[in-house]
Amino acid sequence: MFLLVSLDLPFVYNANLDEGRNLFLVYIHCIFVKIYASIPVSKRFFSAKSLNVFELSLDKWEYPKHSHNFFELIFILKGNGQHILNESIFEYTKGDIFLLTPKDEHEFIISEHTDFGFIKFTEQLFIEKTELVSDLKWRKNLDAVVLHANSIPENIISNPTDRSHVFELFRIIKKEYQTPSLYSRSILLELLGALLIIISRNLNKNVAIPTISEEEKVSDILTYIRQNVLDKDAIRIKKIAATFNMSPSYVSVFIKKHAGISIQQYVIQTKIKMAERLLKQTNLNISEIAQKTGFTDSSHFNKLFKKYTGKNPSDF
């Protein structure tokens, strides 16, 4: 089996952020690449906005079963009926909340006039969020919401108090979104962050921790390497092995077997990908890029860049 997470979708390096935050953006980007790679072909709705908040009042659902290029929080403000999500059918009623990822296909069958509330958001919103905060606890909440949302396809909030808080947050977010003023964007990001943390808390309570398969462990190790690629101590074999409760001798064999590449090669490949983006998207010179991506000198960087891409850095 061969497993490598592609980094070929558009990614913008922000030179104003520190390396830790930019690595986090790479991490977010990889999560979304992984999600999009598994999306089935179907009728698909697209949104150019990173955030959209609105309500719909309907007697009949007029949209065929579809998926999106965004995440969607759906609040049932009034009414009842059925929610067809992927291959399952769920009864919905006032007070229910659904979270859909770009993987999901859905439609509603309305039995009683229904008021829906929607918060739609894309990958770009998470990138904006990292520009405001450096707390990597946000990453853990992102993990829970992005990667485990499908584990609870029904109403995602089981705690009555949390449900009340989430609906109140929706009302505040909608008002702030529809009547923007000074600092509205920052306020919206913080409010949505609070909402997602509450969702994360409920997902973590309700989702049974699955046994990690070999494929998931490979993905976790590769993600860890990408997150820490500029930290020499963190990506030493002994440290990786200790982090994932494996022996140092086995972790190298394990990655080579399942990913088709050695850990050292993957580290270099990840750095080269970062360097390639910096060459395309910033005005940094080759020497500065070599330093920022952890290469000892420009000569060494040039040689490896040519080996892995077939091009010279000066070609960009």
Coordinates of C-alpha atoms in Angstrom, one line a residue:
M1 CA 0.0 0.0 0.0
F2 CA 1.2 3.5 -0.8
L3 CA 0.0 6.5 1.2
L4 CA 1.2 10.1 0.8
V5 CA -0.9 13.1 1.5
S6 CA -0.8 15.4 -1.6
L7 CA 0.1 19.1 -1.0
D8 CA -0.7 20.2 -4.6
L9 CA -3.9 22.2 -3.9
P10 CA -3.3 26.0 -3.7
F11 CA -1.6 27.1 -0.5
V12 CA -0.5 30.6 0.4
Y13 CA 2.5 31.1 2.6
N14 CA 2.1 34.2 4.8
A15 CA 5.5 35.8 5.3
N16 CA 4.0 37.9 8.2
L17 CA 3.4 34.8 10.3
D18 CA 6.0 32.9 12.3
E19 CA 7.2 29.4 11.1
G20 CA 5.0 27.6 13.7
R21 CA 1.8 29.2 12.3
N22 CA 2.8 28.7 8.7
L23 CA 3.4 25.0 9.5
F24 CA -0.1 24.9 11.1
L25 CA -1.5 26.3 7.8
V26 CA 0.2 23.5 6.0
Y27 CA -1.4 21.1 8.5
I28 CA -4.8 22.5 7.9
H29 CA -4.2 22.4 4.1
C30 CA -3.4 18.7 4.3
I31 CA -6.5 17.9 6.3
F32 CA -8.6 19.5 3.6
V33 CA -6.7 17.8 0.8
K34 CA -7.4 14.5 2.6
I35 CA -11.1 15.3 2.8
Y36 CA -11.5 16.5 -0.8
A37 CA -9.7 13.4 -2.1
S38 CA -12.5 11.2 -0.8
I39 CA -15.5 13.2 -2.0
P40 CA -17.9 11.2 -4.3
V41 CA -18.9 12.6 -7.6
S42 CA -22.4 14.1 -7.4
K43 CA -24.3 17.3 -7.8
R44 CA -22.2 19.9 -6.0
F45 CA -22.8 23.4 -4.7
F46 CA -19.9 25.9 -4.5
S47 CA -19.4 29.0 -2.5
A48 CA -16.7 31.6 -3.1
K49 CA -17.2 33.1 0.4
S50 CA -15.2 31.8 3.3
L51 CA -18.2 32.5 5.6
N52 CA -21.9 32.9 4.9
V53 CA -24.6 33.1 7.6
F54 CA -28.3 33.2 6.8
E55 CA -31.8 31.7 7.5
L56 CA -34.3 30.0 5.1
S57 CA -38.0 29.6 5.8
L58 CA -39.4 26.8 3.7
D59 CA -42.5 24.6 3.2
K60 CA -40.8 22.5 0.6
W61 CA -37.1 21.7 0.2
E62 CA -36.3 22.6 -3.4
Y63 CA -32.7 21.4 -3.7
P64 CA -31.8 17.8 -5.0
K65 CA -29.4 15.7 -3.0
H66 CA -26.1 17.4 -3.2
S67 CA -22.7 18.0 -1.6
H68 CA -20.7 21.3 -1.1
N69 CA -17.2 22.6 -1.3
F70 CA -17.6 24.0 2.2
F71 CA -18.6 22.9 5.7
E72 CA -22.2 23.6 6.8
L73 CA -23.8 24.0 10.2
I74 CA -27.6 23.6 10.0
F75 CA -29.8 24.8 12.8
I76 CA -33.4 23.7 13.0
L77 CA -35.1 26.8 14.4
K78 CA -38.7 25.6 13.8
G79 CA -40.5 22.7 12.2
N80 CA -39.9 19.0 11.6
G81 CA -39.3 16.5 8.9
Q82 CA -36.6 14.2 7.7
H83 CA -32.9 14.8 6.9
I84 CA -31.4 12.4 4.3
L85 CA -27.7 12.4 5.0
N86 CA -25.6 10.2 2.8
E87 CA -27.4 6.8 2.9
S88 CA -29.2 7.4 6.2
I89 CA -32.5 9.1 7.1
F90 CA -33.0 11.0 10.4
E91 CA -36.0 12.7 11.9
Y92 CA -35.4 16.3 12.6
T93 CA -37.2 18.7 14.9
K94 CA -36.8 22.2 16.5
G95 CA -33.5 22.4 18.4
D96 CA -31.5 20.0 16.2
I97 CA -28.1 20.9 14.8
F98 CA -26.3 19.1 11.9
L99 CA -22.7 19.5 10.8
L100 CA -21.9 18.6 7.2
T101 CA -18.4 18.2 5.7
P102 CA -17.5 18.4 2.0
K103 CA -17.7 14.6 2.0
D104 CA -21.4 14.6 2.8
E105 CA -24.5 14.5 0.5
H106 CA -27.8 15.5 1.8
E107 CA -31.3 16.8 1.3
F108 CA -34.4 17.5 3.5
I109 CA -38.0 16.3 3.4
I110 CA -40.1 18.9 5.1
S111 CA -43.2 17.6 7.0
E112 CA -44.0 20.9 8.8
H113 CA -43.0 24.4 7.7
T114 CA -39.3 24.7 8.8
D115 CA -37.0 27.6 9.6
F116 CA -33.4 26.7 8.9
G117 CA -30.3 28.6 10.1
F118 CA -27.1 28.1 8.2
I119 CA -23.4 28.8 8.8
K120 CA -21.3 27.9 5.8
F121 CA -17.5 28.1 6.0
T122 CA -14.5 27.0 4.0
E123 CA -10.8 26.2 4.6
Q124 CA -9.9 29.8 4.2
L125 CA -11.7 30.7 7.5
F126 CA -9.4 28.4 9.4
I127 CA -6.4 30.1 7.8
E128 CA -7.8 33.5 8.9
K129 CA -8.2 32.1 12.4
T130 CA -4.5 31.1 12.6
E131 CA -3.5 34.7 11.8
L132 CA -5.3 35.9 15.0
V133 CA -4.3 33.2 17.5
S134 CA -1.2 31.1 18.1
D135 CA -2.9 28.6 20.6
L136 CA -2.4 25.2 19.0
K137 CA -5.3 23.9 21.1
W138 CA -7.3 25.3 18.2
R139 CA -5.8 22.5 16.1
K140 CA -7.2 19.8 18.4
N141 CA -10.7 21.3 18.1
L142 CA -10.2 21.5 14.4
D143 CA -9.3 17.8 14.4
A144 CA -12.5 16.9 16.2
V145 CA -14.8 18.9 14.1
V146 CA -13.2 18.3 10.7
L147 CA -12.2 14.7 11.0
H148 CA -14.9 13.3 13.3
A149 CA -18.0 15.1 12.2
N150 CA -19.2 12.1 10.2
S151 CA -19.1 10.0 13.4
I152 CA -22.3 11.6 14.6
P153 CA -24.5 12.2 11.5
E154 CA -27.6 13.0 13.7
N155 CA -28.0 15.9 16.0
I156 CA -24.5 16.7 17.1
I157 CA -25.2 18.5 20.4
S158 CA -26.4 16.1 23.1
N159 CA -26.0 18.4 26.1
P160 CA -29.1 20.7 26.6
T161 CA -27.0 23.6 28.0
D162 CA -24.5 23.4 25.2
R163 CA -27.4 23.3 22.7
S164 CA -28.8 26.5 24.2
H165 CA -25.3 28.2 24.0
V166 CA -24.8 27.1 20.4
F167 CA -28.2 28.5 19.3
E168 CA -27.5 31.8 21.1
L169 CA -24.1 32.0 19.4
F170 CA -25.8 31.4 16.1
R171 CA -28.1 34.4 16.7
I172 CA -25.2 36.6 17.7
I173 CA -23.1 35.5 14.7
K174 CA -26.0 36.1 12.3
K175 CA -26.6 39.6 13.6
E176 CA -22.9 40.5 13.5
Y177 CA -22.6 39.1 10.0
Q178 CA -25.6 40.9 8.6
T179 CA -24.8 44.3 10.3
P180 CA -21.0 44.5 10.2
S181 CA -19.1 47.3 11.9
L182 CA -15.7 47.9 13.4
Y183 CA -13.8 44.6 14.1
S184 CA -16.7 42.5 12.9
R185 CA -14.5 40.0 11.1
S186 CA -12.4 39.4 14.1
I187 CA -15.5 39.1 16.3
L188 CA -17.1 36.6 13.9
L189 CA -14.0 34.4 13.9
E190 CA -13.9 34.4 17.7
L191 CA -17.6 33.6 18.0
L192 CA -17.3 30.8 15.4
G193 CA -14.3 29.5 17.2
A194 CA -16.3 29.3 20.5
L195 CA -19.1 27.6 18.7
L196 CA -16.8 25.0 17.1
I197 CA -15.1 24.3 20.5
I198 CA -18.6 23.5 22.0
I199 CA -19.2 21.2 19.1
S200 CA -15.8 19.6 19.6
R201 CA -16.6 19.0 23.2
N202 CA -19.8 17.1 22.3
L203 CA -18.1 15.2 19.5
N204 CA -15.4 14.0 21.9
K205 CA -18.0 12.9 24.4
N206 CA -20.1 11.0 21.9
V207 CA -17.6 9.4 19.6
A208 CA -16.0 6.2 20.7
I209 CA -12.3 6.2 20.2
P210 CA -11.6 3.8 17.4
T211 CA -8.7 1.4 17.2
I212 CA -6.1 3.2 15.1
S213 CA -5.5 1.2 11.9
E214 CA -2.0 1.1 10.3
E215 CA -3.2 3.5 7.6
E216 CA -4.3 6.0 10.2
K217 CA -1.0 5.6 12.1
V218 CA 0.9 6.3 8.9
S219 CA -1.2 9.4 8.3
D220 CA -0.7 10.6 11.9
I221 CA 3.1 10.1 11.7
L222 CA 3.3 11.9 8.4
T223 CA 1.1 14.7 9.7
Y224 CA 3.4 15.0 12.8
I225 CA 6.5 15.2 10.6
R226 CA 4.9 18.0 8.5
Q227 CA 3.9 19.9 11.6
N228 CA 7.4 19.7 13.1
V229 CA 9.5 19.6 9.9
L230 CA 11.6 22.6 11.0
D231 CA 12.2 21.3 14.5
K232 CA 15.2 19.0 14.3
D233 CA 14.7 17.4 17.7
A234 CA 11.0 16.7 17.1
I235 CA 11.6 14.8 13.9
R236 CA 14.5 12.6 15.1
I237 CA 13.7 8.9 14.8
K238 CA 13.8 8.4 18.6
K239 CA 11.4 11.3 19.2
I240 CA 8.9 10.1 16.5
A241 CA 9.1 6.6 17.9
A242 CA 8.4 7.8 21.5
T243 CA 5.5 10.0 20.4
F244 CA 3.8 7.1 18.7
N245 CA 4.8 4.3 21.1
M246 CA 6.9 2.5 18.6
S247 CA 10.5 1.2 18.7
P248 CA 13.0 3.5 16.8
S249 CA 14.1 0.6 14.6
Y250 CA 10.5 -0.3 13.7
V251 CA 9.1 3.2 13.0
S252 CA 11.5 3.7 10.0
V253 CA 10.6 0.3 8.6
F254 CA 6.9 0.9 9.2
I255 CA 6.9 4.2 7.3
K256 CA 9.0 2.9 4.4
K257 CA 6.6 -0.1 4.1
H258 CA 3.4 1.8 4.1
A259 CA 4.3 5.2 2.6
G260 CA 6.9 4.0 0.1
I261 CA 9.4 6.6 1.3
S262 CA 11.9 6.9 4.1
I263 CA 11.3 9.3 6.9
Q264 CA 14.4 11.3 5.8
Q265 CA 13.2 11.5 2.3
Y266 CA 9.8 12.6 3.4
V267 CA 11.3 15.4 5.6
I268 CA 13.3 16.6 2.6
Q269 CA 10.3 16.3 0.3
T270 CA 8.2 18.4 2.7
K271 CA 10.8 21.1 3.0
I272 CA 11.2 21.2 -0.8
K273 CA 7.4 21.7 -1.2
M274 CA 7.5 24.5 1.3
A275 CA 10.5 26.1 -0.5
E276 CA 8.7 25.7 -3.9
R277 CA 5.7 27.7 -2.6
L278 CA 8.0 30.4 -1.1
L279 CA 9.7 30.7 -4.5
K280 CA 6.4 31.1 -6.2
Q281 CA 4.5 33.3 -3.7
T282 CA 7.1 35.5 -1.9
N283 CA 9.9 37.9 -2.8
L284 CA 12.5 36.1 -0.6
N285 CA 15.8 35.3 -2.3
I286 CA 17.1 31.7 -2.6
S287 CA 19.4 32.1 0.4
E288 CA 16.6 33.3 2.6
I289 CA 14.3 30.5 1.5
A290 CA 17.0 27.9 2.1
Q291 CA 17.5 29.2 5.6
K292 CA 13.7 29.4 6.3
T293 CA 13.1 25.8 5.2
G294 CA 16.0 24.4 7.3
F295 CA 18.7 23.7 4.8
T296 CA 22.3 24.2 5.9
D297 CA 23.3 26.4 2.9
S298 CA 22.2 27.5 -0.5
S299 CA 24.4 25.1 -2.3
H300 CA 23.0 22.1 -0.5
F301 CA 19.5 23.5 -1.0
N302 CA 20.0 24.0 -4.8
K303 CA 21.3 20.4 -5.2
L304 CA 18.4 18.8 -3.4
F305 CA 15.8 21.1 -5.0
K306 CA 17.1 20.0 -8.4
K307 CA 17.0 16.3 -7.4
Y308 CA 13.5 16.4 -6.1
T309 CA 11.8 18.8 -8.7
G310 CA 14.0 18.5 -11.8
K311 CA 14.3 22.3 -11.7
N312 CA 16.7 24.9 -10.3
P313 CA 15.3 27.3 -7.7
S314 CA 16.3 30.1 -10.0
D315 CA 13.8 28.8 -12.6
F316 CA 10.9 30.2 -10.4

